[in-house]
Amino acid sequence: MGLLGYLKSLFILQLLMGFVFVVSGLIINFIQLCTCILWPINKQLYRRINCRLSYSLWSQLVMLLEWWSGTDCTLYTDQATVDKFGKEHAIIILNHNYEIDFLCGWTMCERYGILGSSKVLAKHELLKVPLIGWTWYFLEIVFCKRKWEEDRHTVFKGLGRLKDYPEFMWFLLYCEGTRFTETKHNISMQIAESKGLPKLKYHLLPRTKGFTTTLQCLKGTVTAVYDVTLNFKDNQTPTLLGIVNGKQYKADLSVRRFPVEDIPDDEKECANWLHKLYQEKDALQEIYSKEGKFPGPTIIPPRRLWTLLNFLFWATLLLSPLIKFACGVAVSGSPLLIIGFIIFLIIASVAIRRLIGVTEVKKTGSSYGNPETKKQN
């Protein structure tokens, strides 16, 4: 391990970075709350401001991936597809296998200028997560409980509001509904067999209702569906904790663009189209497993400085008073102040670790396959 790698592994530096993210996030959430007065006066201005505010928070996580860990992201697609990135509303279908798959998606959003306006169909539990859920709430993210009877009204209403969104947006869908594990895969393939559907090797059976509903509600707004299949070189299993420790990964993303007019309008035919898409995704993963790469030309979009500059701004603003305060506590010699500051550091480290835990595969379980849950589509 070189000097730079050693410094990245230091807990104190990681704690300071976490402090910057959490405190800046709380400041951003407060400003977002204040912008709510704009909604009845100028809804589009409210949206544009919140796009910039959310960018300021999410780009700190993208900075970790791009600049701190130095993770590479390579696209397997053609130039004609790339030329449309950031210039149209689109639905993104991404496989859900890794702890940092969302970060790789955000990185592509950032490099093409739409990180602040990116959307997702998120599980309702995330609404209660500080910073993440709160920021998404102000961004008009659609939250669902994954029970269609309860979600129908909320999803239709939330998606309907996005039809006049003023900024180009990418709407991310994890059609599998939950992150891939071997246990969930076995259950999913039993369901596929019972429905007479082809079995998948690298994916769970997609839940079609979310996709067909999103496409139906946003038709006339979105012009394309991007199928994105993600994998990592050398059978790497990336984690957010690895990113925080400065570990470098090599991400490969196969991207295919489908114009909305080429996708069937009928709900059943649209669902069949999605199942066929996942069979094609499975075939792409099989090629990657054998050859270590996806088919097609490669494009490596360059990193932008904005994520680094944004983090440096917040670090300068927030760490200066913290360091002054810490020095004052040390010089004071007061046992009470010193103990209080140590307790603060412990609480901060636990809070940051819990935030990281939200992304961990073993802690993001769902009721997938539970017989008490409603039958999936």
Coordinates of C-alpha atoms in Angstrom, one line a residue:
M1 CA 0.0 0.0 0.0
G2 CA 1.4 3.4 -1.0
L3 CA 1.3 6.6 1.0
L4 CA -1.9 7.7 -0.8
G5 CA -3.6 4.4 -0.2
Y6 CA -2.6 4.6 3.5
L7 CA -4.0 8.1 3.9
K8 CA -7.3 7.0 2.3
S9 CA -7.6 4.2 4.8
L10 CA -7.2 6.5 7.8
F11 CA -10.4 6.5 9.9
I12 CA -10.0 10.1 10.9
L13 CA -10.0 11.3 7.2
Q14 CA -13.0 9.1 6.5
L15 CA -14.8 10.5 9.5
L16 CA -14.1 14.1 8.4
M17 CA -15.4 13.3 4.9
G18 CA -18.5 11.8 6.5
F19 CA -18.9 14.9 8.7
V20 CA -18.8 17.1 5.6
F21 CA -21.5 14.9 3.9
V22 CA -23.8 14.8 6.8
V23 CA -23.7 18.4 7.9
S24 CA -23.8 19.7 4.3
G25 CA -26.8 17.4 3.7
L26 CA -28.6 18.8 6.7
I27 CA -27.9 22.3 5.5
I28 CA -29.2 21.4 2.1
N29 CA -32.3 19.8 3.5
F30 CA -33.0 22.9 5.5
I31 CA -32.7 25.1 2.4
Q32 CA -34.9 22.7 0.5
L33 CA -37.5 23.1 3.2
C34 CA -37.3 26.8 2.8
T35 CA -37.9 26.6 -0.9
C36 CA -41.3 25.0 -0.4
I37 CA -42.8 28.5 -0.2
L38 CA -42.0 28.7 -4.0
W39 CA -44.1 25.7 -5.0
P40 CA -47.5 27.5 -5.1
I41 CA -45.9 30.6 -6.7
N42 CA -43.5 29.2 -9.2
K43 CA -43.3 25.4 -9.3
Q44 CA -40.7 25.2 -12.1
L45 CA -38.3 27.6 -10.2
Y46 CA -38.7 25.4 -7.1
R47 CA -37.8 22.4 -9.2
R48 CA -34.7 24.0 -10.8
I49 CA -33.4 25.2 -7.4
N50 CA -33.9 21.7 -5.9
C51 CA -32.1 20.1 -8.8
R52 CA -29.0 22.2 -8.0
L53 CA -29.3 21.5 -4.2
S54 CA -29.6 17.8 -4.7
Y55 CA -26.6 17.9 -7.1
S56 CA -24.6 19.5 -4.4
L57 CA -25.3 16.5 -2.1
W58 CA -25.2 13.6 -4.5
S59 CA -22.1 14.8 -6.2
Q60 CA -20.1 14.3 -3.0
L61 CA -20.9 10.6 -3.3
V62 CA -19.9 10.6 -7.0
M63 CA -16.7 12.4 -6.0
L64 CA -15.9 9.4 -3.7
L65 CA -16.3 7.0 -6.6
E66 CA -14.5 9.1 -9.2
W67 CA -11.7 11.0 -7.4
W68 CA -11.3 9.2 -4.0
S69 CA -11.4 5.6 -5.2
G70 CA -10.5 6.3 -8.8
T71 CA -13.0 3.8 -10.1
D72 CA -13.2 3.6 -13.9
C73 CA -16.5 3.5 -15.7
T74 CA -16.5 2.3 -19.3
L75 CA -19.5 2.4 -21.6
Y76 CA -20.2 -0.3 -24.2
T77 CA -22.4 1.5 -26.7
D78 CA -22.3 3.5 -29.9
Q79 CA -21.6 7.2 -30.3
A80 CA -25.2 7.9 -31.7
T81 CA -26.6 6.7 -28.3
V82 CA -24.1 8.7 -26.3
D83 CA -24.9 11.9 -28.3
K84 CA -28.5 11.7 -26.8
F85 CA -27.4 11.4 -23.2
G86 CA -28.6 14.3 -21.2
K87 CA -30.7 15.7 -24.1
E88 CA -33.9 13.8 -23.5
H89 CA -36.2 12.4 -20.8
A90 CA -35.5 8.7 -20.5
I91 CA -36.3 5.6 -18.4
I92 CA -33.2 3.7 -17.3
I93 CA -33.4 -0.1 -16.6
L94 CA -30.4 -1.2 -14.5
N95 CA -29.6 -4.6 -13.0
H96 CA -29.5 -4.7 -9.2
N97 CA -26.5 -6.9 -8.3
Y98 CA -24.1 -4.6 -6.4
E99 CA -23.9 -2.3 -3.5
I100 CA -22.6 0.6 -5.6
D101 CA -24.7 0.1 -8.7
F102 CA -26.6 3.3 -7.9
L103 CA -23.3 5.1 -7.7
C104 CA -22.2 4.0 -11.1
G105 CA -25.6 5.2 -12.4
W106 CA -25.2 8.5 -10.7
T107 CA -21.7 8.9 -12.1
M108 CA -23.1 8.6 -15.7
C109 CA -25.8 11.1 -14.8
E110 CA -23.2 13.5 -13.5
R111 CA -20.9 13.2 -16.5
Y112 CA -23.8 14.1 -18.8
G113 CA -25.2 16.9 -16.6
I114 CA -28.4 15.4 -15.2
L115 CA -27.4 14.2 -11.7
G116 CA -29.6 16.7 -10.0
S117 CA -32.7 15.8 -11.9
S118 CA -32.3 12.1 -11.9
K119 CA -35.3 10.2 -10.5
V120 CA -36.0 6.7 -9.1
L121 CA -38.9 4.5 -8.1
A122 CA -37.8 4.1 -4.5
K123 CA -39.0 1.8 -1.7
H124 CA -41.0 3.7 1.0
E125 CA -38.6 2.7 3.8
L126 CA -35.9 5.1 2.3
L127 CA -38.2 8.1 2.9
K128 CA -37.3 7.7 6.6
V129 CA -33.5 7.7 6.0
P130 CA -32.0 11.1 6.9
L131 CA -30.4 13.0 4.0
I132 CA -31.2 10.4 1.3
G133 CA -34.9 10.1 1.9
W134 CA -35.4 13.8 2.8
T135 CA -33.6 15.0 -0.3
W136 CA -35.5 12.7 -2.5
Y137 CA -38.8 13.9 -1.0
F138 CA -38.1 17.5 -2.1
L139 CA -37.1 16.1 -5.5
E140 CA -40.5 14.6 -6.0
I141 CA -39.2 11.0 -6.0
V142 CA -41.9 8.4 -6.2
F143 CA -41.9 6.2 -3.1
C144 CA -43.8 2.8 -3.1
K145 CA -44.4 0.0 -0.7
R146 CA -44.2 -2.6 -3.4
K147 CA -47.8 -3.6 -2.8
W148 CA -49.8 -2.5 -5.8
E149 CA -53.1 -2.2 -4.0
E150 CA -51.5 0.4 -1.7
D151 CA -49.2 2.0 -4.3
R152 CA -51.6 2.5 -7.2
H153 CA -52.8 6.0 -6.3
T154 CA -49.4 7.2 -5.1
V155 CA -47.5 6.0 -8.1
F156 CA -50.0 7.4 -10.7
K157 CA -50.1 10.7 -8.9
G158 CA -46.3 11.0 -8.4
L159 CA -45.5 10.0 -12.0
G160 CA -48.2 12.3 -13.4
R161 CA -46.6 15.3 -11.6
L162 CA -43.3 14.7 -13.5
K163 CA -44.8 15.1 -17.0
D164 CA -44.0 18.8 -17.1
Y165 CA -40.6 18.5 -15.4
P166 CA -38.4 21.4 -16.7
E167 CA -35.0 19.6 -16.7
F168 CA -34.1 16.6 -18.7
M169 CA -34.3 13.6 -16.3
W170 CA -33.4 9.9 -16.2
F171 CA -35.9 7.8 -14.3
L172 CA -34.1 4.8 -12.9
L173 CA -36.0 1.5 -12.5
Y174 CA -34.7 -1.6 -10.8
C175 CA -37.3 -3.9 -12.4
E176 CA -36.1 -6.9 -10.4
G177 CA -37.6 -5.1 -7.3
T178 CA -34.8 -6.1 -5.0
R179 CA -31.0 -6.7 -5.0
F180 CA -29.8 -10.1 -6.4
T181 CA -28.9 -12.9 -4.0
E182 CA -28.7 -16.6 -4.5
T183 CA -31.7 -17.2 -2.2
K184 CA -33.9 -14.7 -4.0
H185 CA -32.7 -16.0 -7.4
N186 CA -33.8 -19.6 -6.5
I187 CA -37.2 -18.3 -5.4
S188 CA -37.5 -16.1 -8.5
M189 CA -36.7 -19.0 -10.9
Q190 CA -39.4 -21.1 -9.2
I191 CA -41.9 -18.4 -10.0
A192 CA -40.5 -18.2 -13.6
E193 CA -41.1 -22.0 -14.0
S194 CA -44.6 -21.8 -12.6
K195 CA -45.4 -19.0 -15.1
G196 CA -43.8 -20.8 -18.1
L197 CA -41.1 -18.1 -18.5
P198 CA -37.5 -18.8 -19.5
K199 CA -35.2 -19.0 -16.5
L200 CA -32.5 -16.4 -16.0
K201 CA -29.0 -17.1 -14.7
Y202 CA -27.8 -13.6 -13.7
H203 CA -31.0 -11.8 -12.9
L204 CA -34.2 -12.1 -10.9
L205 CA -37.5 -12.3 -12.8
P206 CA -38.5 -8.6 -13.5
R207 CA -41.6 -7.2 -11.9
T208 CA -43.4 -5.8 -14.8
K209 CA -46.0 -3.6 -13.1
G210 CA -43.6 -0.8 -12.2
F211 CA -42.2 -0.6 -15.7
T212 CA -45.5 -0.7 -17.5
T213 CA -47.0 1.9 -15.2
T214 CA -44.1 4.2 -15.4
L215 CA -44.0 4.0 -19.2
Q216 CA -47.7 4.5 -19.4
C217 CA -47.7 7.6 -17.1
L218 CA -44.6 9.2 -18.7
K219 CA -45.5 8.5 -22.3
G220 CA -45.3 11.8 -24.2
T221 CA -42.6 12.9 -21.8
V222 CA -39.9 10.2 -22.0
T223 CA -38.6 9.5 -25.5
A224 CA -36.5 6.4 -24.9
V225 CA -35.7 3.5 -22.6
Y226 CA -32.1 2.8 -21.9
D227 CA -31.2 -0.7 -20.9
V228 CA -28.1 -0.7 -18.8
T229 CA -26.3 -3.9 -17.8
L230 CA -23.5 -3.5 -15.2
N231 CA -20.6 -5.7 -14.3
F232 CA -17.1 -5.4 -12.9
K233 CA -13.7 -6.5 -14.1
D234 CA -12.0 -9.5 -12.6
N235 CA -15.1 -10.7 -10.7
Q236 CA -14.9 -7.8 -8.3
T237 CA -17.6 -7.4 -5.7
P238 CA -17.5 -3.7 -4.9
T239 CA -18.9 -2.2 -1.7
L240 CA -19.5 1.3 -0.6
L241 CA -17.2 0.7 2.4
G242 CA -14.5 -0.3 -0.2
I243 CA -15.1 3.0 -2.0
V244 CA -14.7 4.9 1.3
N245 CA -11.4 3.0 1.9
G246 CA -10.2 4.2 -1.5
K247 CA -10.3 0.9 -3.3
Q248 CA -10.4 1.1 -7.0
Y249 CA -12.9 -0.8 -9.1
K250 CA -13.4 -1.1 -12.9
A251 CA -17.0 -0.9 -13.9
D252 CA -18.3 -1.8 -17.4
L253 CA -21.8 -0.7 -18.5
S254 CA -23.5 -2.0 -21.6
V255 CA -26.0 0.6 -22.8
R256 CA -28.8 0.0 -25.4
R257 CA -31.3 2.7 -26.4
F258 CA -34.9 1.8 -27.3
P259 CA -37.2 4.5 -28.7
V260 CA -40.5 4.6 -26.8
E261 CA -42.5 4.2 -30.0
D262 CA -40.9 0.8 -30.5
I263 CA -42.3 -0.5 -27.2
P264 CA -45.8 -2.0 -27.3
D265 CA -48.6 0.1 -25.7
D266 CA -50.6 -2.9 -24.6
E267 CA -49.8 -3.7 -21.0
K268 CA -49.5 -7.5 -21.5
E269 CA -47.3 -7.0 -24.6
C270 CA -45.2 -4.4 -22.8
A271 CA -44.7 -6.9 -20.0
N272 CA -43.6 -9.6 -22.5
W273 CA -41.2 -7.0 -24.1
L274 CA -39.6 -6.5 -20.6
H275 CA -39.2 -10.2 -20.0
K276 CA -37.5 -10.5 -23.4
L277 CA -35.3 -7.6 -22.5
Y278 CA -34.1 -9.4 -19.4
Q279 CA -33.4 -12.6 -21.4
E280 CA -31.1 -10.4 -23.6
K281 CA -29.5 -8.9 -20.5
D282 CA -28.8 -12.4 -19.2
A283 CA -27.2 -13.2 -22.5
L284 CA -25.0 -10.1 -22.3
Q285 CA -23.9 -11.2 -18.8
E286 CA -23.1 -14.6 -20.1
I287 CA -20.8 -13.1 -22.7
Y288 CA -19.2 -10.9 -20.1
S289 CA -18.6 -13.9 -17.8
K290 CA -16.8 -15.8 -20.7
E291 CA -15.0 -12.9 -22.3
G292 CA -14.5 -10.3 -19.6
K293 CA -16.2 -7.6 -21.6
F294 CA -19.5 -6.7 -23.3
P295 CA -19.8 -6.7 -27.1
G296 CA -19.6 -3.5 -29.0
P297 CA -17.5 -0.3 -29.1
T298 CA -16.3 1.3 -25.9
I299 CA -16.5 4.9 -24.8
I300 CA -14.9 6.3 -21.6
P301 CA -16.7 9.6 -20.7
P302 CA -14.2 12.0 -18.9
R303 CA -14.6 12.9 -15.3
R304 CA -15.7 16.5 -14.6
L305 CA -14.1 18.7 -12.0
W306 CA -17.4 19.9 -10.6
T307 CA -17.8 17.0 -8.1
L308 CA -14.3 17.6 -6.7
L309 CA -14.8 21.4 -6.5
N310 CA -18.2 21.0 -4.8
F311 CA -16.7 18.8 -2.1
L312 CA -13.8 21.1 -1.6
F313 CA -16.2 24.0 -1.1
W314 CA -18.2 22.2 1.6
A315 CA -15.0 20.8 3.2
T316 CA -13.5 24.3 3.5
L317 CA -16.8 25.8 4.8
L318 CA -17.4 23.1 7.4
L319 CA -14.0 21.7 8.5
S320 CA -12.4 25.1 9.3
P321 CA -14.7 25.8 12.3
L322 CA -14.6 22.1 13.4
I323 CA -10.8 22.0 13.5
K324 CA -10.7 25.3 15.4
F325 CA -13.2 24.0 17.9
A326 CA -11.2 20.7 18.3
C327 CA -8.0 22.7 18.9
G328 CA -9.8 24.8 21.4
V329 CA -11.0 21.7 23.3
A330 CA -7.6 20.2 23.3
V331 CA -5.9 23.4 24.6
S332 CA -8.6 24.0 27.2
G333 CA -7.6 20.9 29.1
S334 CA -11.2 20.5 30.3
P335 CA -12.0 16.8 30.9
L336 CA -15.7 17.5 30.4
L337 CA -15.1 19.2 27.0
I338 CA -12.7 16.5 25.9
I339 CA -15.0 13.7 26.9
G340 CA -18.0 15.5 25.2
F341 CA -16.0 15.9 22.0
I342 CA -15.0 12.2 22.0
I343 CA -18.6 11.2 22.5
F344 CA -19.6 13.4 19.6
L345 CA -17.0 11.6 17.4
I346 CA -18.3 8.2 18.4
I347 CA -21.9 9.2 17.6
A348 CA -20.8 10.7 14.3
S349 CA -18.9 7.5 13.3
V350 CA -21.9 5.3 14.2
A351 CA -24.3 7.5 12.3
I352 CA -22.1 7.4 9.2
R353 CA -21.6 3.7 9.4
R354 CA -25.4 3.2 9.6
L355 CA -25.8 5.3 6.4
I356 CA -23.3 3.1 4.7
G357 CA -25.2 0.1 6.0
V358 CA -28.3 1.2 4.0
T359 CA -26.5 0.0 0.8
E360 CA -25.1 -3.3 2.1
V361 CA -26.5 -6.4 0.4
K362 CA -26.9 -8.3 3.6
K363 CA -28.8 -5.4 5.2
T364 CA -31.1 -4.6 2.3
G365 CA -33.3 -7.6 2.5
S366 CA -36.9 -7.5 1.3
S367 CA -39.9 -9.7 1.6
Y368 CA -39.1 -11.2 -1.8
G369 CA -40.6 -14.7 -2.0
N370 CA -42.4 -14.3 1.3
P371 CA -45.7 -16.2 1.0
E372 CA -47.4 -13.5 3.0
T373 CA -46.6 -10.8 0.4
K374 CA -48.8 -10.2 -2.6
K375 CA -48.1 -12.2 -5.7
Q376 CA -45.6 -10.4 -7.9
N377 CA -46.4 -9.6 -11.5

